[in-house]
Amino acid sequence: METAYNPKEIEKKWQKNWEENNFCKIDKDDKTTEKFYILDMFPYPSGTGLHMGHTESYTASDVYYRFKKMQGYNVLHPQGFDAFGLPAENYAIKTGVKPAETTKKNIENYIRQMQSLGFAYDFSEQAVTSDPEYYKWTQWIFGEFFKNGLVYKKTQKTNWCSSCQTVIANEQVMDGKCERCGTEIEQRELPGWFFKITDFAEELIADLDKVDWPEHTKKNQRNWIGKSTGTTIKFQVLESEKYLEVFTTRVDTIFGCTYCVVAPEHKIISELKAEIENFSAVEAYIEKAKNKTELSRMEAKEKTGVEMKGVKVVNPFTGENVPMFVADYVLGNYGTGAVMAVPAHDERDFEFAKTYGLPVKDSIAPYLKDNPREDKETEKREVAVAIIKNPKDNTYLCLSWNTTEWKSFPSGGVDGEDLVVAAKREVMEETGYRNLKFIRQIGDSIFAEFYRPHKDSNVFANFKYVLFELENEEQKEVAKKEKDQHGFVWVAEAEVEKFLNVWNQKLAWKKYHEGDFAFVEDGIVINSGTFDGLVSEEAREKMTAWLEEKGLGKKVVNYRLRDWSISRQRYWGCPIPIVYSPEGVAHLVPKEHLPWTLPEDVDFVPTGVSPLEKSVELKKRTEEIFGAGWTAEYDTMDTFVDSAWYFLRYPDPHNNEEFCSKERMEKWLPVDLYIGGAEHTYMHLLFARFFVKAMHRIGILNFDEPFLKLRHQGMVLDKEGKKMSKSKGNVINPDEMVEKFGADSVRAYMLFAAPLEDDVMWNENNIVGVRRFLEKIWKLQEKVSPGESSEQVKNILHKTIKKVGEDIETMKFNTAISAMMILANELEKQPAIAVGDYAMFLQLLAPFAPHIAEELWLALGKDTSIFSQRWPQFEENFLRNAQINLAVQINGKLRDVLVVDAEIAEEAVKEFALASEKIKNHLAGKEIKKIIFVPGKLLSIVI
Ligand code: ANZ
């Protein structure tokens, strides 16, 4: 069957075959096989179809799924659709086509596309969030939250877009304008439903330690939740019984407090109305602040405010009377809505004080070199660092090591000096080591490399280097190569931050003294009476204890996280299962009336009221069931509610009695591996964790984290490295690529182009290379013959089996593919390939390029799918490197023969040779002029 490789033909054929043979049907109740649950982030079925980002992450999960299946696991690898959402509704407003119809059509298109890429999903087991059989359970969960006090209604200020006629989320406000239509956002007081996610703030932070997620995602989620431990302090209002309570994380700075500020919403303002001499000015200011969004208040460059004349508060530590301001840079709903202002050590206060001519008083000094306390602080940092700043672009080179003792922080800079020379000097001065191999400059950044005498020596083994701000592809390329060659470790950015702290402190202090900035770092307490000399941390403890003793303050924990507002004045979402009695009391729609369906007789054109309000059917239904005068809730839920639990449905999607049976839940959940974009860190991934925690607390779930392991894919960029977008016209359509190159080439290229978590630059010229690789494998079948392969072929084959298996497991798909490319090249050189070896190669290829693998497998005369085979096992005895005799010559004369690894590197050979007694004798006292290495043969030393 020596025809040419024709993906079009074979791909269709195998996709049909898989479908007909129920390739991805699994027995979800099977009790004998170990389970694995791999999950993709399900797509929103948009009109434009699958985009390349989906294509990449779904390919990755499909490869992993097929691999696990071949390893003998019972794998759940489901797919579904996040089908509610605004685009379908907007389309309906424009065209009148109902969202349900558009959505159905789009879903069909998505399924067609996914199948054309060979993604193995069982679409008879899908979850579609707009399907009443699905949202019945969204509503049921809402009900459970309602019964357990985890959902409540309140009226609060929200972002209102007058052109879209709806509330929008904080994330959808850009520079005070609606992200979609650019209309200036207003603040409107609207009633809405909220989930009590804040009840779980502490667990949401703490339990991140339990899951295997990318560190940066965990860090970002922690920051978003924003735990801060601080102190509340009561400042007595002068000549009054009243107290102003402030929240601060920096009580250690309190001797530098020169005024206090309250938010415009603070109730103390009206309580002190009689005492405030300029109340009308204060009131006018409050009125102006009303329309501003929280974000614009926080980010405003120029701080505004009004002094409340005639009232003062007393600093409990100093007894000083300080003025009181109302200013909108202080928010009403964070902490206590009031702050003690310390302009010397807080940037916002510093700016405000400059504008209003308020005094700036130092109470913290940095840990400086001559300060004995510095030792104490620096001991805590286990590592020593040299940081070299590139003054041209403010990038830093950070050299760190952890085998040397801490000496002192290198304060030398590169002012005016040659960067490379400076870097070299820094490292040498600080370490005392002279073995620095070289430091060189690449572009505007610098790069360091160290001589490592021997891989087991720990003197330099722990050196790490970092190149910051790699600016262009060329630099990244060089950096990668260096890393691959030398195995140096890149210091993670988080770690670097720690190193930079000390450096920053010095810069910050300098800037502070130049009068430009507040000094916001921790340091040593000064000008603070008996607290002088304490380091910030100790001072905070002691001062808080002092306040607690006097009943004037206490230690508190605050979170930035806000309760989740879920009401939307939109149509195409899940109805909130609430009805109101004629008195206006909210009641849950009982389970027997679920799903509480979305009415169809609505007007899509927005009029400022929720579309559901105009439905005659909904009104009738409500009155029929609950009685005359009862009304339904007209808002629908945020679509993030739908996606906060979809993964709980997949194990049992047709269950009409429960969202998932107990048995299936215990068997399948939680999810073992989740693959999807990092852009979901703050919303979906947080909301899903909240849902699981809330359901766990209520007793519905027996686990409290949804996704044990999470990995992100990078972005797919165009060939110039730009983000793909419709407006730029650089969007690549997966359909076209499949048509042109075949699904197997598209799949393999997506994963070969870069490590999964890195961005992929889509370059059609390069996909051709992957296509050729598949063609090469196709042609190799001509060489297949009975018999055994050579020892050399066996060696490389078994090494590849080991590598591909390990690489898929750790999701290093790109290196797995390159290992297979090397194997293919090796096989191409052989006159004949043993049939068993070729078959094993096909099995390795199968997860990546399943269609061609099935076809070639069939051509070998096999009569079952390649995926019914077990993943091949490598044999240890083929992994060992062959040994060779390597000649060592001095000035052309043979002086020694070394028995070494066939693939030994030059450095190692030199090391061995120079350590040999025979060679040492010949070299004694002589200078080596040159060393030439001929791999696999000889080392020639010239003296
Ligand atoms: C005095 C101070 C001195 C502060 C200093 C900082 C540095 P996080 O970490 O985000 O919790 N703050 C407190 N409540 C606020 C509110 N409602 N609106 C705006 N700012 C508020 O920040 C806590 C710090 O933010 C608090 O500590 C307070 O300023 C300010 F050298 O108090 B600090």
PDB file of C-alpha atoms and ligand atoms in Angstrom, residues 226-229 246-254 263 298 328-349 363-364 519-521 558-560, ligand 1:
ATOM      1  CA  GLY A 226      -5.570  40.253  49.444  1.00  0.00           C
ATOM      2  CA  LYS A 227      -5.182  39.179  53.019  1.00  0.00           C
ATOM      3  CA  SER A 228      -3.712  41.848  55.199  1.00  0.00           C
ATOM      4  CA  THR A 229      -3.004  41.629  58.847  1.00  0.00           C
ATOM      5  CA  VAL A 246      -8.851  53.454  61.597  1.00  0.00           C
ATOM      6  CA  PHE A 247      -7.354  50.351  60.030  1.00  0.00           C
ATOM      7  CA  THR A 248      -3.631  50.203  59.378  1.00  0.00           C
ATOM      8  CA  THR A 249      -1.107  47.588  58.415  1.00  0.00           C
ATOM      9  CA  ARG A 250       1.662  49.880  59.606  1.00  0.00           C
ATOM     10  CA  VAL A 251       1.015  50.767  63.215  1.00  0.00           C
ATOM     11  CA  ASP A 252       4.810  50.958  63.510  1.00  0.00           C
ATOM     12  CA  THR A 253       4.591  54.303  61.694  1.00  0.00           C
ATOM     13  CA  ILE A 254       2.025  55.891  64.032  1.00  0.00           C
ATOM     14  CA  ALA A 263     -14.061  58.097  53.215  1.00  0.00           C
ATOM     15  CA  MET A 298      -7.936  54.413  43.924  1.00  0.00           C
ATOM     16  CA  ASP A 328     -12.071  59.866  48.246  1.00  0.00           C
ATOM     17  CA  TYR A 329      -8.768  58.026  48.039  1.00  0.00           C
ATOM     18  CA  VAL A 330     -10.024  56.325  51.163  1.00  0.00           C
ATOM     19  CA  LEU A 331     -12.689  53.769  50.323  1.00  0.00           C
ATOM     20  CA  GLY A 332     -15.864  53.322  52.297  1.00  0.00           C
ATOM     21  CA  ASN A 333     -16.000  49.559  52.218  1.00  0.00           C
ATOM     22  CA  TYR A 334     -12.455  48.567  53.078  1.00  0.00           C
ATOM     23  CA  GLY A 335     -11.095  48.249  56.596  1.00  0.00           C
ATOM     24  CA  THR A 336     -12.985  50.773  58.715  1.00  0.00           C
ATOM     25  CA  GLY A 337     -13.359  53.369  55.963  1.00  0.00           C
ATOM     26  CA  ALA A 338     -10.857  55.603  57.765  1.00  0.00           C
ATOM     27  CA  VAL A 339      -7.074  55.855  57.882  1.00  0.00           C
ATOM     28  CA  MET A 340      -4.368  57.424  59.942  1.00  0.00           C
ATOM     29  CA  ALA A 341      -2.241  59.224  57.381  1.00  0.00           C
ATOM     30  CA  VAL A 342       1.539  58.907  57.513  1.00  0.00           C
ATOM     31  CA  PRO A 343       2.896  60.906  54.596  1.00  0.00           C
ATOM     32  CA  ALA A 344       6.516  59.980  55.267  1.00  0.00           C
ATOM     33  CA  HIS A 345       5.793  56.303  54.742  1.00  0.00           C
ATOM     34  CA  ASP A 346       2.743  55.939  52.556  1.00  0.00           C
ATOM     35  CA  GLU A 347       2.682  57.102  48.955  1.00  0.00           C
ATOM     36  CA  ARG A 348      -0.962  58.184  48.811  1.00  0.00           C
ATOM     37  CA  ASP A 349      -0.635  60.131  52.035  1.00  0.00           C
ATOM     38  CA  SER A 363       9.250  57.457  61.921  1.00  0.00           C
ATOM     39  CA  ILE A 364      11.066  54.704  60.022  1.00  0.00           C
ATOM     40  CA  PHE A 519       9.831  55.588  52.202  1.00  0.00           C
ATOM     41  CA  VAL A 520       7.403  52.697  52.318  1.00  0.00           C
ATOM     42  CA  GLU A 521       9.675  49.846  53.315  1.00  0.00           C
ATOM     43  CA  ASN A 558      -8.759  42.161  56.399  1.00  0.00           C
ATOM     44  CA  TYR A 559      -9.348  40.814  52.899  1.00  0.00           C
ATOM     45  CA  ARG A 560      -9.629  42.713  49.650  1.00  0.00           C
TER      46      ARG A 560
HETATM   47  C1  ANZ B   1      -1.164  54.006  57.956  1.00  0.00           C
HETATM   48  C2  ANZ B   1      -0.042  53.651  57.070  1.00  0.00           C
HETATM   49  C3  ANZ B   1       1.269  54.071  57.156  1.00  0.00           C
HETATM   50  C4  ANZ B   1      -0.436  52.776  56.089  1.00  0.00           C
HETATM   51  C5  ANZ B   1       2.163  53.584  56.217  1.00  0.00           C
HETATM   52  C6  ANZ B   1       0.421  52.285  55.141  1.00  0.00           C
HETATM   53  C7  ANZ B   1       1.722  52.716  55.213  1.00  0.00           C
HETATM   54  P1  ANZ B   1      -3.651  46.844  52.646  1.00  0.00           P
HETATM   55  O1  ANZ B   1      -2.296  46.251  52.754  1.00  0.00           O
HETATM   56  O2  ANZ B   1      -4.131  46.918  51.259  1.00  0.00           O
HETATM   57  O3  ANZ B   1      -4.633  46.224  53.597  1.00  0.00           O
HETATM   58  N1  ANZ B   1      -6.090  51.951  54.208  1.00  0.00           N
HETATM   59  C8  ANZ B   1      -6.793  51.376  55.203  1.00  0.00           C
HETATM   60  N2  ANZ B   1      -8.100  51.437  54.974  1.00  0.00           N
HETATM   61  C9  ANZ B   1      -8.242  52.058  53.797  1.00  0.00           C
HETATM   62  C10 ANZ B   1      -9.369  52.439  53.034  1.00  0.00           C
HETATM   63  N3  ANZ B   1     -10.607  52.210  53.444  1.00  0.00           N
HETATM   64  N4  ANZ B   1      -9.166  53.073  51.858  1.00  0.00           N
HETATM   65  C11 ANZ B   1      -7.915  53.335  51.429  1.00  0.00           C
HETATM   66  N5  ANZ B   1      -6.832  53.023  52.130  1.00  0.00           N
HETATM   67  C12 ANZ B   1      -6.987  52.392  53.310  1.00  0.00           C
HETATM   68  O4  ANZ B   1      -3.511  48.391  53.029  1.00  0.00           O
HETATM   69  C13 ANZ B   1      -3.712  48.828  54.315  1.00  0.00           C
HETATM   70  C14 ANZ B   1      -3.308  50.275  54.353  1.00  0.00           C
HETATM   71  O5  ANZ B   1      -4.131  50.991  53.440  1.00  0.00           O
HETATM   72  C15 ANZ B   1      -3.509  50.861  55.706  1.00  0.00           C
HETATM   73  O6  ANZ B   1      -2.286  51.064  56.381  1.00  0.00           O
HETATM   74  C16 ANZ B   1      -3.984  52.274  55.377  1.00  0.00           C
HETATM   75  O7  ANZ B   1      -2.798  53.010  55.289  1.00  0.00           O
HETATM   76  C17 ANZ B   1      -4.649  52.138  54.052  1.00  0.00           C
HETATM   77  F1  ANZ B   1       3.416  53.958  56.274  1.00  0.00           F
HETATM   78  O8  ANZ B   1      -2.201  53.109  57.576  1.00  0.00           O
HETATM   79  B1  ANZ B   1      -1.907  52.467  56.264  1.00  0.00           B
END
